[in-house]
Amino acid sequence: MIKIYGIDHCSSTQKIAKLMKEHGFELTDIKDIHQETPSVKELRIAFHSMGEQPRKLLNTSGQLYRSIGLKDKVDQMTADELFDLLHREGMLIKRPFLTDGKQASTGTSLKDLSRIWEFDQKK
């Protein structure tokens, strides 16, 4: 069972939930990232799954990202500092965020999703 965090009425979250179901994955109901954020452990899993690239976890187009100037700070942050910040501020996390506890993905890139979740993106 894959946990999905996002915004229920967001078309990107809905699109990826539908895609994953079409590929045979079972998903939880969408967890509202405003109210429930991924755990630090889940964020760490995503960091490794996404190639240890901090920006792959970040909602770089979000208002909060811009207002706190995270673009200029992220390269100086330790991974643990980043995970703590993302856990506290879910709107900084690229959505949707999917995890089964062993691997995780962020965003809507079919290339990343098919690599991590091992499905044929042409299907």
Short mmCIF file of N, CA and C in Angstrom, two decimals:
data_model
loop_
_atom_site.label_atom_id
_atom_site.label_comp_id
_atom_site.label_asym_id
_atom_site.label_seq_id
_atom_site.Cartn_x
_atom_site.Cartn_y
_atom_site.Cartn_z
N MET A 1 0.85 -1.19 0.00
CA MET A 1 0.00 0.00 0.00
C MET A 1 0.89 1.24 0.00
N ILE A 2 0.61 2.12 -0.93
CA ILE A 2 1.39 3.36 -1.05
C ILE A 2 0.61 4.50 -0.42
N LYS A 3 1.30 5.24 0.45
CA LYS A 3 0.73 6.46 1.03
C LYS A 3 0.94 7.58 0.03
N ILE A 4 -0.09 8.38 -0.14
CA ILE A 4 0.03 9.53 -1.04
C ILE A 4 -0.33 10.80 -0.27
N TYR A 5 0.61 11.73 -0.27
CA TYR A 5 0.42 13.03 0.35
C TYR A 5 0.28 14.06 -0.76
N GLY A 6 -0.63 14.98 -0.58
CA GLY A 6 -0.82 16.02 -1.58
C GLY A 6 -1.98 16.90 -1.18
N ILE A 7 -2.62 17.44 -2.17
CA ILE A 7 -3.82 18.26 -1.98
C ILE A 7 -4.91 17.58 -2.79
N ASP A 8 -5.96 17.17 -2.12
CA ASP A 8 -7.00 16.34 -2.73
C ASP A 8 -7.56 16.93 -4.02
N HIS A 9 -7.78 18.23 -4.06
CA HIS A 9 -8.39 18.84 -5.24
C HIS A 9 -7.37 19.28 -6.29
N CYS A 10 -6.10 18.97 -6.07
CA CYS A 10 -5.03 19.33 -7.02
C CYS A 10 -5.04 18.37 -8.21
N SER A 11 -5.07 18.91 -9.41
CA SER A 11 -5.14 18.05 -10.60
C SER A 11 -3.89 17.18 -10.75
N SER A 12 -2.73 17.67 -10.37
CA SER A 12 -1.50 16.86 -10.47
C SER A 12 -1.56 15.67 -9.52
N THR A 13 -2.03 15.90 -8.31
CA THR A 13 -2.16 14.81 -7.34
C THR A 13 -3.16 13.78 -7.85
N GLN A 14 -4.29 14.25 -8.37
CA GLN A 14 -5.31 13.35 -8.90
C GLN A 14 -4.78 12.54 -10.09
N LYS A 15 -4.04 13.21 -10.96
CA LYS A 15 -3.48 12.57 -12.16
C LYS A 15 -2.52 11.43 -11.77
N ILE A 16 -1.64 11.69 -10.81
CA ILE A 16 -0.66 10.67 -10.41
C ILE A 16 -1.35 9.54 -9.65
N ALA A 17 -2.33 9.87 -8.82
CA ALA A 17 -3.09 8.81 -8.12
C ALA A 17 -3.75 7.89 -9.14
N LYS A 18 -4.36 8.48 -10.16
CA LYS A 18 -5.01 7.68 -11.21
C LYS A 18 -3.99 6.83 -11.96
N LEU A 19 -2.87 7.41 -12.32
CA LEU A 19 -1.81 6.69 -13.04
C LEU A 19 -1.32 5.49 -12.23
N MET A 20 -1.07 5.71 -10.95
CA MET A 20 -0.55 4.62 -10.11
C MET A 20 -1.58 3.50 -9.99
N LYS A 21 -2.85 3.86 -9.85
CA LYS A 21 -3.90 2.83 -9.78
C LYS A 21 -3.99 2.06 -11.09
N GLU A 22 -3.85 2.76 -12.21
CA GLU A 22 -3.87 2.10 -13.52
C GLU A 22 -2.73 1.10 -13.68
N HIS A 23 -1.65 1.33 -12.97
CA HIS A 23 -0.50 0.42 -13.00
C HIS A 23 -0.56 -0.63 -11.90
N GLY A 24 -1.72 -0.72 -11.24
CA GLY A 24 -1.96 -1.79 -10.28
C GLY A 24 -1.53 -1.53 -8.85
N PHE A 25 -1.16 -0.30 -8.52
CA PHE A 25 -0.75 0.02 -7.16
C PHE A 25 -1.97 0.36 -6.31
N GLU A 26 -1.94 -0.08 -5.06
CA GLU A 26 -2.97 0.31 -4.09
C GLU A 26 -2.50 1.55 -3.37
N LEU A 27 -3.37 2.54 -3.28
CA LEU A 27 -3.04 3.80 -2.62
C LEU A 27 -3.97 4.06 -1.45
N THR A 28 -3.43 4.76 -0.45
CA THR A 28 -4.28 5.25 0.63
C THR A 28 -5.12 6.39 0.06
N ASP A 29 -6.09 6.84 0.83
CA ASP A 29 -6.75 8.09 0.48
C ASP A 29 -5.68 9.18 0.53
N ILE A 30 -5.86 10.23 -0.23
CA ILE A 30 -4.87 11.31 -0.27
C ILE A 30 -4.81 11.98 1.10
N LYS A 31 -3.60 12.02 1.65
CA LYS A 31 -3.38 12.68 2.93
C LYS A 31 -3.09 14.15 2.64
N ASP A 32 -3.89 15.03 3.25
CA ASP A 32 -3.76 16.46 3.02
C ASP A 32 -2.45 16.96 3.63
N ILE A 33 -1.54 17.39 2.78
CA ILE A 33 -0.21 17.79 3.22
C ILE A 33 -0.25 19.05 4.09
N HIS A 34 -1.38 19.78 4.07
CA HIS A 34 -1.54 20.92 4.98
C HIS A 34 -1.66 20.42 6.42
N GLN A 35 -2.27 19.26 6.59
CA GLN A 35 -2.58 18.75 7.93
C GLN A 35 -1.67 17.61 8.37
N GLU A 36 -1.13 16.86 7.43
CA GLU A 36 -0.29 15.71 7.77
C GLU A 36 0.88 15.66 6.79
N THR A 37 2.08 15.77 7.34
CA THR A 37 3.27 15.76 6.49
C THR A 37 3.97 14.41 6.59
N PRO A 38 4.76 14.07 5.57
CA PRO A 38 5.56 12.85 5.67
C PRO A 38 6.50 12.93 6.87
N SER A 39 6.78 11.78 7.45
CA SER A 39 7.71 11.73 8.58
C SER A 39 9.13 12.01 8.10
N VAL A 40 10.00 12.32 9.04
CA VAL A 40 11.41 12.53 8.70
C VAL A 40 11.97 11.26 8.05
N LYS A 41 11.57 10.10 8.55
CA LYS A 41 12.03 8.83 7.96
C LYS A 41 11.56 8.72 6.50
N GLU A 42 10.30 9.06 6.23
CA GLU A 42 9.78 9.01 4.86
C GLU A 42 10.51 10.00 3.95
N LEU A 43 10.83 11.17 4.49
CA LEU A 43 11.56 12.17 3.72
C LEU A 43 12.97 11.67 3.39
N ARG A 44 13.59 11.01 4.35
CA ARG A 44 14.93 10.44 4.14
C ARG A 44 14.88 9.38 3.02
N ILE A 45 13.84 8.55 3.05
CA ILE A 45 13.67 7.53 2.01
C ILE A 45 13.52 8.20 0.64
N ALA A 46 12.73 9.27 0.58
CA ALA A 46 12.55 9.99 -0.69
C ALA A 46 13.86 10.59 -1.18
N PHE A 47 14.63 11.14 -0.26
CA PHE A 47 15.92 11.73 -0.60
C PHE A 47 16.81 10.70 -1.31
N HIS A 48 16.86 9.50 -0.77
CA HIS A 48 17.67 8.45 -1.37
C HIS A 48 17.05 7.95 -2.69
N SER A 49 15.73 7.79 -2.71
CA SER A 49 15.06 7.32 -3.93
C SER A 49 15.20 8.30 -5.09
N MET A 50 15.25 9.58 -4.76
CA MET A 50 15.30 10.62 -5.78
C MET A 50 16.74 11.03 -6.12
N GLY A 51 17.70 10.18 -5.77
CA GLY A 51 19.08 10.42 -6.17
C GLY A 51 19.86 11.38 -5.30
N GLU A 52 19.40 11.56 -4.06
CA GLU A 52 20.08 12.43 -3.08
C GLU A 52 20.27 13.85 -3.62
N GLN A 53 19.25 14.33 -4.30
CA GLN A 53 19.24 15.70 -4.81
C GLN A 53 18.19 16.48 -4.03
N PRO A 54 18.60 17.34 -3.10
CA PRO A 54 17.63 18.04 -2.24
C PRO A 54 16.52 18.75 -3.01
N ARG A 55 16.85 19.36 -4.13
CA ARG A 55 15.83 20.11 -4.87
C ARG A 55 14.73 19.22 -5.44
N LYS A 56 14.99 17.92 -5.59
CA LYS A 56 13.95 16.99 -6.06
C LYS A 56 12.84 16.83 -5.03
N LEU A 57 13.11 17.20 -3.78
CA LEU A 57 12.09 17.11 -2.72
C LEU A 57 11.30 18.40 -2.57
N LEU A 58 11.79 19.47 -3.18
CA LEU A 58 11.25 20.81 -2.90
C LEU A 58 10.25 21.30 -3.92
N ASN A 59 9.21 21.94 -3.41
CA ASN A 59 8.22 22.63 -4.23
C ASN A 59 8.79 24.02 -4.54
N THR A 60 9.68 24.06 -5.53
CA THR A 60 10.41 25.30 -5.82
C THR A 60 9.53 26.39 -6.43
N SER A 61 8.34 26.04 -6.86
CA SER A 61 7.44 27.05 -7.42
C SER A 61 6.47 27.59 -6.37
N GLY A 62 6.56 27.08 -5.16
CA GLY A 62 5.64 27.49 -4.11
C GLY A 62 5.97 28.84 -3.50
N GLN A 63 4.94 29.48 -3.00
CA GLN A 63 5.09 30.80 -2.38
C GLN A 63 5.99 30.74 -1.15
N LEU A 64 5.82 29.72 -0.30
CA LEU A 64 6.61 29.61 0.92
C LEU A 64 8.10 29.46 0.58
N TYR A 65 8.41 28.64 -0.40
CA TYR A 65 9.81 28.44 -0.84
C TYR A 65 10.44 29.79 -1.19
N ARG A 66 9.71 30.60 -1.94
CA ARG A 66 10.24 31.91 -2.35
C ARG A 66 10.30 32.88 -1.18
N SER A 67 9.26 32.89 -0.35
CA SER A 67 9.20 33.90 0.72
C SER A 67 10.27 33.70 1.79
N ILE A 68 10.71 32.47 2.01
CA ILE A 68 11.77 32.26 3.02
C ILE A 68 13.16 32.20 2.38
N GLY A 69 13.24 32.38 1.08
CA GLY A 69 14.52 32.39 0.39
C GLY A 69 15.27 31.07 0.44
N LEU A 70 14.52 29.97 0.37
CA LEU A 70 15.13 28.65 0.51
C LEU A 70 16.11 28.35 -0.63
N LYS A 71 15.89 28.94 -1.78
CA LYS A 71 16.79 28.73 -2.92
C LYS A 71 18.24 29.03 -2.54
N ASP A 72 18.43 30.09 -1.75
CA ASP A 72 19.78 30.50 -1.36
C ASP A 72 20.30 29.78 -0.13
N LYS A 73 19.46 29.02 0.55
CA LYS A 73 19.85 28.38 1.80
C LYS A 73 20.05 26.87 1.69
N VAL A 74 19.37 26.25 0.75
CA VAL A 74 19.30 24.78 0.71
C VAL A 74 20.68 24.13 0.56
N ASP A 75 21.57 24.75 -0.19
CA ASP A 75 22.89 24.14 -0.41
C ASP A 75 23.76 24.17 0.85
N GLN A 76 23.44 25.05 1.79
CA GLN A 76 24.20 25.12 3.04
C GLN A 76 23.58 24.26 4.15
N MET A 77 22.41 23.71 3.91
CA MET A 77 21.71 22.91 4.93
C MET A 77 22.20 21.47 4.92
N THR A 78 22.24 20.88 6.11
CA THR A 78 22.50 19.44 6.17
C THR A 78 21.22 18.72 5.76
N ALA A 79 21.35 17.47 5.43
CA ALA A 79 20.16 16.68 5.06
C ALA A 79 19.17 16.66 6.22
N ASP A 80 19.66 16.47 7.46
CA ASP A 80 18.76 16.43 8.62
C ASP A 80 18.04 17.75 8.82
N GLU A 81 18.72 18.87 8.62
CA GLU A 81 18.06 20.17 8.73
C GLU A 81 16.96 20.30 7.68
N LEU A 82 17.24 19.84 6.47
CA LEU A 82 16.25 19.90 5.40
C LEU A 82 15.04 19.03 5.74
N PHE A 83 15.28 17.80 6.20
CA PHE A 83 14.17 16.90 6.53
C PHE A 83 13.31 17.48 7.65
N ASP A 84 13.94 18.06 8.67
CA ASP A 84 13.19 18.67 9.77
C ASP A 84 12.32 19.82 9.26
N LEU A 85 12.89 20.66 8.40
CA LEU A 85 12.13 21.79 7.85
C LEU A 85 10.95 21.29 7.01
N LEU A 86 11.19 20.31 6.16
CA LEU A 86 10.11 19.80 5.31
C LEU A 86 9.02 19.12 6.14
N HIS A 87 9.42 18.44 7.20
CA HIS A 87 8.42 17.80 8.07
C HIS A 87 7.54 18.86 8.75
N ARG A 88 8.14 19.97 9.14
CA ARG A 88 7.38 21.05 9.79
C ARG A 88 6.53 21.84 8.79
N GLU A 89 7.06 22.02 7.59
CA GLU A 89 6.42 22.87 6.58
C GLU A 89 6.10 22.06 5.32
N GLY A 90 5.00 21.33 5.37
CA GLY A 90 4.62 20.44 4.28
C GLY A 90 4.47 21.11 2.93
N MET A 91 4.15 22.39 2.92
CA MET A 91 3.97 23.08 1.63
C MET A 91 5.29 23.27 0.89
N LEU A 92 6.41 22.98 1.54
CA LEU A 92 7.70 23.05 0.87
C LEU A 92 8.01 21.77 0.08
N ILE A 93 7.21 20.73 0.31
CA ILE A 93 7.46 19.43 -0.31
C ILE A 93 6.81 19.37 -1.69
N LYS A 94 7.58 18.91 -2.67
CA LYS A 94 7.03 18.72 -4.02
C LYS A 94 5.94 17.66 -3.95
N ARG A 95 4.83 17.94 -4.62
CA ARG A 95 3.67 17.04 -4.56
C ARG A 95 3.37 16.47 -5.94
N PRO A 96 2.75 15.32 -5.94
CA PRO A 96 2.43 14.48 -4.79
C PRO A 96 3.67 13.74 -4.27
N PHE A 97 3.60 13.36 -3.01
CA PHE A 97 4.66 12.61 -2.34
C PHE A 97 4.10 11.22 -2.11
N LEU A 98 4.77 10.21 -2.65
CA LEU A 98 4.32 8.82 -2.51
C LEU A 98 5.38 7.99 -1.80
N THR A 99 4.95 7.11 -0.89
CA THR A 99 5.89 6.21 -0.23
C THR A 99 5.21 4.92 0.21
N ASP A 100 5.97 3.85 0.16
CA ASP A 100 5.50 2.58 0.71
C ASP A 100 6.35 2.17 1.91
N GLY A 101 7.20 3.08 2.38
CA GLY A 101 8.06 2.81 3.52
C GLY A 101 9.43 2.27 3.12
N LYS A 102 9.57 1.86 1.87
CA LYS A 102 10.86 1.35 1.38
C LYS A 102 11.45 2.26 0.31
N GLN A 103 10.56 2.88 -0.46
CA GLN A 103 10.97 3.83 -1.48
C GLN A 103 9.95 4.95 -1.51
N ALA A 104 10.29 6.03 -2.19
CA ALA A 104 9.39 7.18 -2.23
C ALA A 104 9.69 8.00 -3.47
N SER A 105 8.70 8.79 -3.87
CA SER A 105 8.88 9.69 -5.01
C SER A 105 8.15 10.99 -4.73
N THR A 106 8.61 12.02 -5.44
CA THR A 106 7.96 13.32 -5.36
C THR A 106 7.71 13.83 -6.77
N GLY A 107 6.62 14.55 -6.93
CA GLY A 107 6.37 15.19 -8.20
C GLY A 107 5.69 14.31 -9.23
N THR A 108 5.69 14.82 -10.46
CA THR A 108 4.91 14.19 -11.53
C THR A 108 5.76 13.68 -12.69
N SER A 109 7.07 13.66 -12.53
CA SER A 109 7.94 13.18 -13.61
C SER A 109 7.71 11.69 -13.85
N LEU A 110 7.21 11.36 -15.05
CA LEU A 110 6.98 9.96 -15.39
C LEU A 110 8.29 9.17 -15.39
N LYS A 111 9.37 9.82 -15.77
CA LYS A 111 10.68 9.16 -15.76
C LYS A 111 11.04 8.72 -14.33
N ASP A 112 10.90 9.64 -13.37
CA ASP A 112 11.21 9.30 -11.97
C ASP A 112 10.23 8.26 -11.43
N LEU A 113 8.95 8.46 -11.69
CA LEU A 113 7.94 7.54 -11.17
C LEU A 113 8.15 6.12 -11.70
N SER A 114 8.38 6.00 -13.01
CA SER A 114 8.54 4.66 -13.59
C SER A 114 9.83 4.00 -13.11
N ARG A 115 10.87 4.78 -12.87
CA ARG A 115 12.13 4.23 -12.37
C ARG A 115 11.96 3.73 -10.93
N ILE A 116 11.37 4.55 -10.09
CA ILE A 116 11.24 4.20 -8.67
C ILE A 116 10.22 3.09 -8.46
N TRP A 117 9.06 3.21 -9.11
CA TRP A 117 7.97 2.26 -8.88
C TRP A 117 7.97 1.11 -9.89
N GLU A 118 8.94 1.13 -10.79
CA GLU A 118 9.18 0.03 -11.73
C GLU A 118 7.94 -0.34 -12.57
N PHE A 119 7.49 0.63 -13.35
CA PHE A 119 6.43 0.34 -14.31
C PHE A 119 6.81 0.92 -15.66
N ASP A 120 6.19 0.41 -16.69
CA ASP A 120 6.43 0.88 -18.05
C ASP A 120 5.62 2.14 -18.28
N GLN A 121 6.30 3.26 -18.46
CA GLN A 121 5.59 4.53 -18.61
C GLN A 121 4.82 4.64 -19.91
N LYS A 122 5.03 3.72 -20.84
CA LYS A 122 4.30 3.74 -22.12
C LYS A 122 2.97 3.04 -22.03
N LYS A 123 2.74 2.31 -20.94
CA LYS A 123 1.50 1.54 -20.79
C LYS A 123 0.31 2.45 -20.66
#
